[in-house]
């Protein structure tokens, strides 16, 4: 029987919709299971390596020796597995259409367990996100989903992993939208919610429904307390800045070290962490039990102050030295301690009635999260979900907004993005990410471009140029961009007797370019600034040419698009 | 032919052996089709679901094993915490109990031990929160309510304290000697009420306690002591008497009965009980001091029966001179550095009264004795206000004057 092309197209499209829906649930379960396994593996490894009550030599040696091993693994087999996992997932989503090799997920699991389990002061949520996203990407490839569908599975899995790792399904959805996708109105909200809910059901069916933190029902005692919470926002902003700046600076120092030391850098971090653990064993690993104590008013003022400083130093060292682990949990830890200190001081000296210091510790968690991670809405909902306490919502929002503003004012680039830029990966701006319904530079660019090597003479350039009608040519070597040269410049130089001279001096370096994900409007605007050719450069690999945009490629795209629309309308009429 | 979904009506309408029809709800693919994109995907999906289910079971097994390990570690920390608490190392015990609770949150014994250690280390706020969480699961647990009562008492929250104590008394106790423990808690509550001047409430609790006392001298003595503290001296004397019946050699009961009789003004009985108490327990300084005072009162009482008028005059003169001497000393002391109140006027009155302290005057005026005692009482009281509580003869003088209705 004959099957019309249009009905087959419709059949396939709808089928992929269904398949995607089923995969959303399956990926949600898988991401949750990976997150739970990751948590269990970290706990088991910690007990295995440190025992129940670790001795001083053990505290010193375990992080150092294990980091030697993880350093080898990270340098040799899984270089992409170092660090948090959230920015890498973001980069994969925005720059590689969600493509994450399965090897990275495996490497992240192994190195994450070893790093956090051996005492490094890092969180498990970021790695869980990357593991889940890596798994989703592999599933997408396995089922040969379209690139857009494969890409969509990444934030879905990220939400599921975070939901399972932190037991906060709503905040996880918001985190995926706010941080990974960068668009609160994304079409993926339904799939993300489904995966997040599935994940939390799976997680609770295995680990039980006990919350991570056991927080009393704190009350907002007096309206004047908002002043104290505002002060907490300022303190949170300052601590966030201190954390972000010191992390970036120390990481820059480690990155500047010779490449051959890369394998040993995690061990340097491990040694310093070992020394720190002797004096502050409370900063070992994730450290949620001490957050819990702070939330319940169980820590003294000087202890919380010391732990805030020690945790800040420990996390900065662990992360900068190239270990695998996140900053999600450390930011909550720092927030709980900074909030606890503020709470005790307010409780002692405020001239108005105040809530318990634990309430400030709770708000402090959200404040630091908003300041460091820069996801203010996620932080509000996360604390609300964690504590089930409506009373703290207003103070939380006040403190979060102040901390967020201070952090943004003095560190304009969000930490995750700044970390990526240290690795020469440039994410699109939030504004560009929000535009989802328009064509991108990648759609109108032509990958078939003519390039003249930078070391060519004018004679050689003329030989190449004479074969093509273009007025402007790309100067590039092995696909790496150097500049542009115009036909006029080549012909003029040849006519004036400089045929054997190198083209170097005539190459235009100061010109506009775009990245593949930038919208068509920006591309056309910039094309007008260049002499007839706009290079499209990769974000992840600076100066690598992915294609060019010329007036001809734009016209070709318009024609193709018009034909496509005509074909669709004819099919619709037939149907 | 393989049918995915089910819509046979549609199939019949459009289908032949090689037909592939796709409606909104139905997907039909024939085996003869060359183009079969979903065969592979359905197989993969099935495989993925099987792998996911296997991974789920594996994760559950690992989680269960890890849970058992955590419970074992928690038990280790609990045992360590107990040892440290016994050794009075409260901070270390608290840390150990914290780890036990973190390892096994379901175990309320650990949480209760942590709360007690926190309370012992004066971390009352956290202790309170920990116990309140425990109470949510078991609101009638007497031990939990008792711990809450003790914490509330530390914070002087009287109404909450009383509420928690009552919950503990009428709550559910576990273990042995339940009645005994209930009584102990009630006694704890009574002591607290007395300390907070809630005498009526304390008395009502005491009367309940009194109706339920075991037949032991100690129990009656304890109750009698509490009656004394609430000011119900008659009930106190009754209980001391009960205690003496149960153990005639009980020095505490004898001394208590002596004190109760003394407070009731029955100095003869008081002397008898106190003498017996001192005999049973010669090292009891309180009983000895009280006996000495009682003896002084009895030996100086000018209104005592069966003594001559001269003896009465002599006794009144003795306590008068004692009161005057103390007043003069006080006056001398206060005139150097402070106000003297009405001491000067009283001294003038006392000096004016002195000539009447002769035997003839007593014969002429039978009310003179009462007037003298009244004056002595006022002198001693005024001196008390400025120069502190009386001792020895002065105390006896006041008691004698009070005994005979002075200043009433």
Tab-separated table of C-alpha atoms in Angstrom, chain A residues 1-3 7-8 10-12 14-16 18-19 22-23 26-27 29-30 33-34 36-37 39-45 47 52-53 139 141-145 202 205-207 210-216 218 289-290 292-293 295-300 356, chain B residues 4 14-16 18-29 33 35-38 40-46 48-49 51-53 55-60 62-64 66 69-70 73 76-77 80 95 98-99 102 105-106 118 123 125-126 129-130 133:
chain	number	residue	atom	x	y	z
A	1	UNK	CA	0.000	0.000	0.000
A	2	UNK	CA	1.210	3.441	-0.769
A	3	UNK	CA	2.046	5.634	2.141
A	7	UNK	CA	1.533	10.976	6.493
A	8	UNK	CA	4.831	9.177	7.089
A	10	UNK	CA	3.501	13.045	10.557
A	11	UNK	CA	3.710	9.462	11.821
A	12	UNK	CA	7.378	9.732	12.583
A	14	UNK	CA	4.282	12.037	16.512
A	15	UNK	CA	6.050	8.821	17.288
A	16	UNK	CA	9.120	10.698	18.375
A	18	UNK	CA	5.616	9.666	22.254
A	19	UNK	CA	9.035	8.142	22.487
A	22	UNK	CA	8.401	7.687	27.574
A	23	UNK	CA	12.105	8.458	27.594
A	26	UNK	CA	12.812	6.447	31.944
A	27	UNK	CA	15.585	9.024	32.004
A	29	UNK	CA	14.239	7.091	36.842
A	30	UNK	CA	17.759	6.415	35.579
A	33	UNK	CA	19.045	5.927	40.445
A	34	UNK	CA	22.438	7.290	39.432
A	36	UNK	CA	21.122	7.769	44.696
A	37	UNK	CA	23.930	5.369	43.812
A	39	UNK	CA	25.240	9.384	47.204
A	40	UNK	CA	25.487	5.847	48.569
A	41	UNK	CA	28.876	5.317	46.975
A	42	UNK	CA	30.222	8.525	48.524
A	43	UNK	CA	28.976	7.524	51.982
A	44	UNK	CA	30.341	4.014	51.663
A	45	UNK	CA	33.698	5.278	50.424
A	47	UNK	CA	33.401	5.027	55.866
A	52	UNK	CA	34.158	5.409	62.080
A	53	UNK	CA	36.519	7.614	64.051
A	139	UNK	CA	20.012	7.506	25.705
A	141	UNK	CA	21.914	8.912	20.870
A	142	UNK	CA	20.982	5.291	21.446
A	143	UNK	CA	17.448	5.996	20.259
A	144	UNK	CA	18.720	8.197	17.417
A	145	UNK	CA	16.547	11.059	18.513
A	202	UNK	CA	12.283	6.729	43.029
A	205	UNK	CA	11.183	4.644	47.593
A	206	UNK	CA	14.840	3.739	48.141
A	207	UNK	CA	16.090	6.130	50.801
A	210	UNK	CA	13.184	11.667	55.612
A	211	UNK	CA	14.319	15.189	54.678
A	212	UNK	CA	18.021	16.047	54.451
A	213	UNK	CA	17.667	18.709	57.134
A	214	UNK	CA	15.452	18.493	60.203
A	215	UNK	CA	14.454	22.063	60.766
A	216	UNK	CA	12.146	23.357	63.497
A	218	UNK	CA	10.848	28.992	62.935
A	289	UNK	CA	25.224	17.001	59.387
A	290	UNK	CA	26.883	20.230	60.512
A	292	UNK	CA	21.730	20.438	60.316
A	293	UNK	CA	23.338	21.322	63.639
A	295	UNK	CA	19.902	24.968	61.637
A	296	UNK	CA	18.971	23.555	65.012
A	297	UNK	CA	21.048	26.059	66.957
A	298	UNK	CA	23.527	23.355	67.935
A	299	UNK	CA	26.761	25.196	67.188
A	300	UNK	CA	28.447	27.938	69.137
A	356	UNK	CA	16.199	31.778	66.850
B	4	UNK	CA	1.015	-1.107	18.323
B	14	UNK	CA	-7.608	1.158	5.677
B	15	UNK	CA	-5.657	-1.970	6.124
B	16	UNK	CA	-4.509	-4.712	3.838
B	18	UNK	CA	0.987	-4.524	3.567
B	19	UNK	CA	-0.693	-1.435	4.884
B	20	UNK	CA	0.903	0.873	7.418
B	21	UNK	CA	-1.641	3.207	8.830
B	22	UNK	CA	-1.021	5.824	11.458
B	23	UNK	CA	-3.833	7.554	13.229
B	24	UNK	CA	-3.592	9.716	16.321
B	25	UNK	CA	-3.944	6.710	18.609
B	26	UNK	CA	-2.911	3.770	16.517
B	27	UNK	CA	0.289	2.620	14.941
B	28	UNK	CA	0.177	-0.387	12.710
B	29	UNK	CA	3.258	-1.779	11.066
B	33	UNK	CA	7.346	-3.204	5.580
B	35	UNK	CA	10.654	0.891	6.697
B	36	UNK	CA	10.350	-0.146	10.342
B	37	UNK	CA	11.914	2.539	12.480
B	38	UNK	CA	10.179	1.503	15.672
B	40	UNK	CA	14.576	-1.137	16.998
B	41	UNK	CA	13.327	1.559	19.344
B	42	UNK	CA	10.704	-0.664	20.925
B	43	UNK	CA	13.307	-3.321	21.516
B	44	UNK	CA	15.718	-0.764	22.952
B	45	UNK	CA	13.015	0.735	25.107
B	46	UNK	CA	12.147	-2.673	26.497
B	48	UNK	CA	16.249	0.011	28.806
B	49	UNK	CA	13.272	-0.580	31.074
B	51	UNK	CA	18.070	-2.455	32.775
B	52	UNK	CA	16.412	0.342	34.775
B	53	UNK	CA	14.431	-2.176	36.827
B	55	UNK	CA	19.427	-1.023	38.489
B	56	UNK	CA	16.568	-0.111	40.794
B	57	UNK	CA	16.786	-3.460	42.570
B	58	UNK	CA	20.555	-3.213	42.794
B	59	UNK	CA	20.329	0.298	44.249
B	60	UNK	CA	17.749	-0.825	46.782
B	62	UNK	CA	23.005	-1.425	48.213
B	63	UNK	CA	20.912	1.159	50.064
B	64	UNK	CA	19.662	-1.507	52.478
B	66	UNK	CA	24.430	0.787	53.690
B	69	UNK	CA	26.024	-0.264	58.248
B	70	UNK	CA	24.811	3.180	59.312
B	73	UNK	CA	27.814	2.827	63.344
B	76	UNK	CA	28.704	2.370	68.240
B	77	UNK	CA	28.377	6.132	68.760
B	80	UNK	CA	30.374	5.757	73.292
B	95	UNK	CA	28.989	14.839	69.824
B	98	UNK	CA	24.733	13.537	67.459
B	99	UNK	CA	26.556	11.039	65.293
B	102	UNK	CA	22.643	11.230	62.246
B	105	UNK	CA	17.239	9.068	62.779
B	106	UNK	CA	14.404	6.636	63.396
B	118	UNK	CA	22.281	18.734	75.324
B	123	UNK	CA	22.167	23.691	75.177
B	125	UNK	CA	17.196	25.481	72.984
B	126	UNK	CA	18.380	22.607	70.856
B	129	UNK	CA	13.606	21.267	69.850
B	130	UNK	CA	14.903	17.719	69.810
B	133	UNK	CA	10.199	16.536	67.718
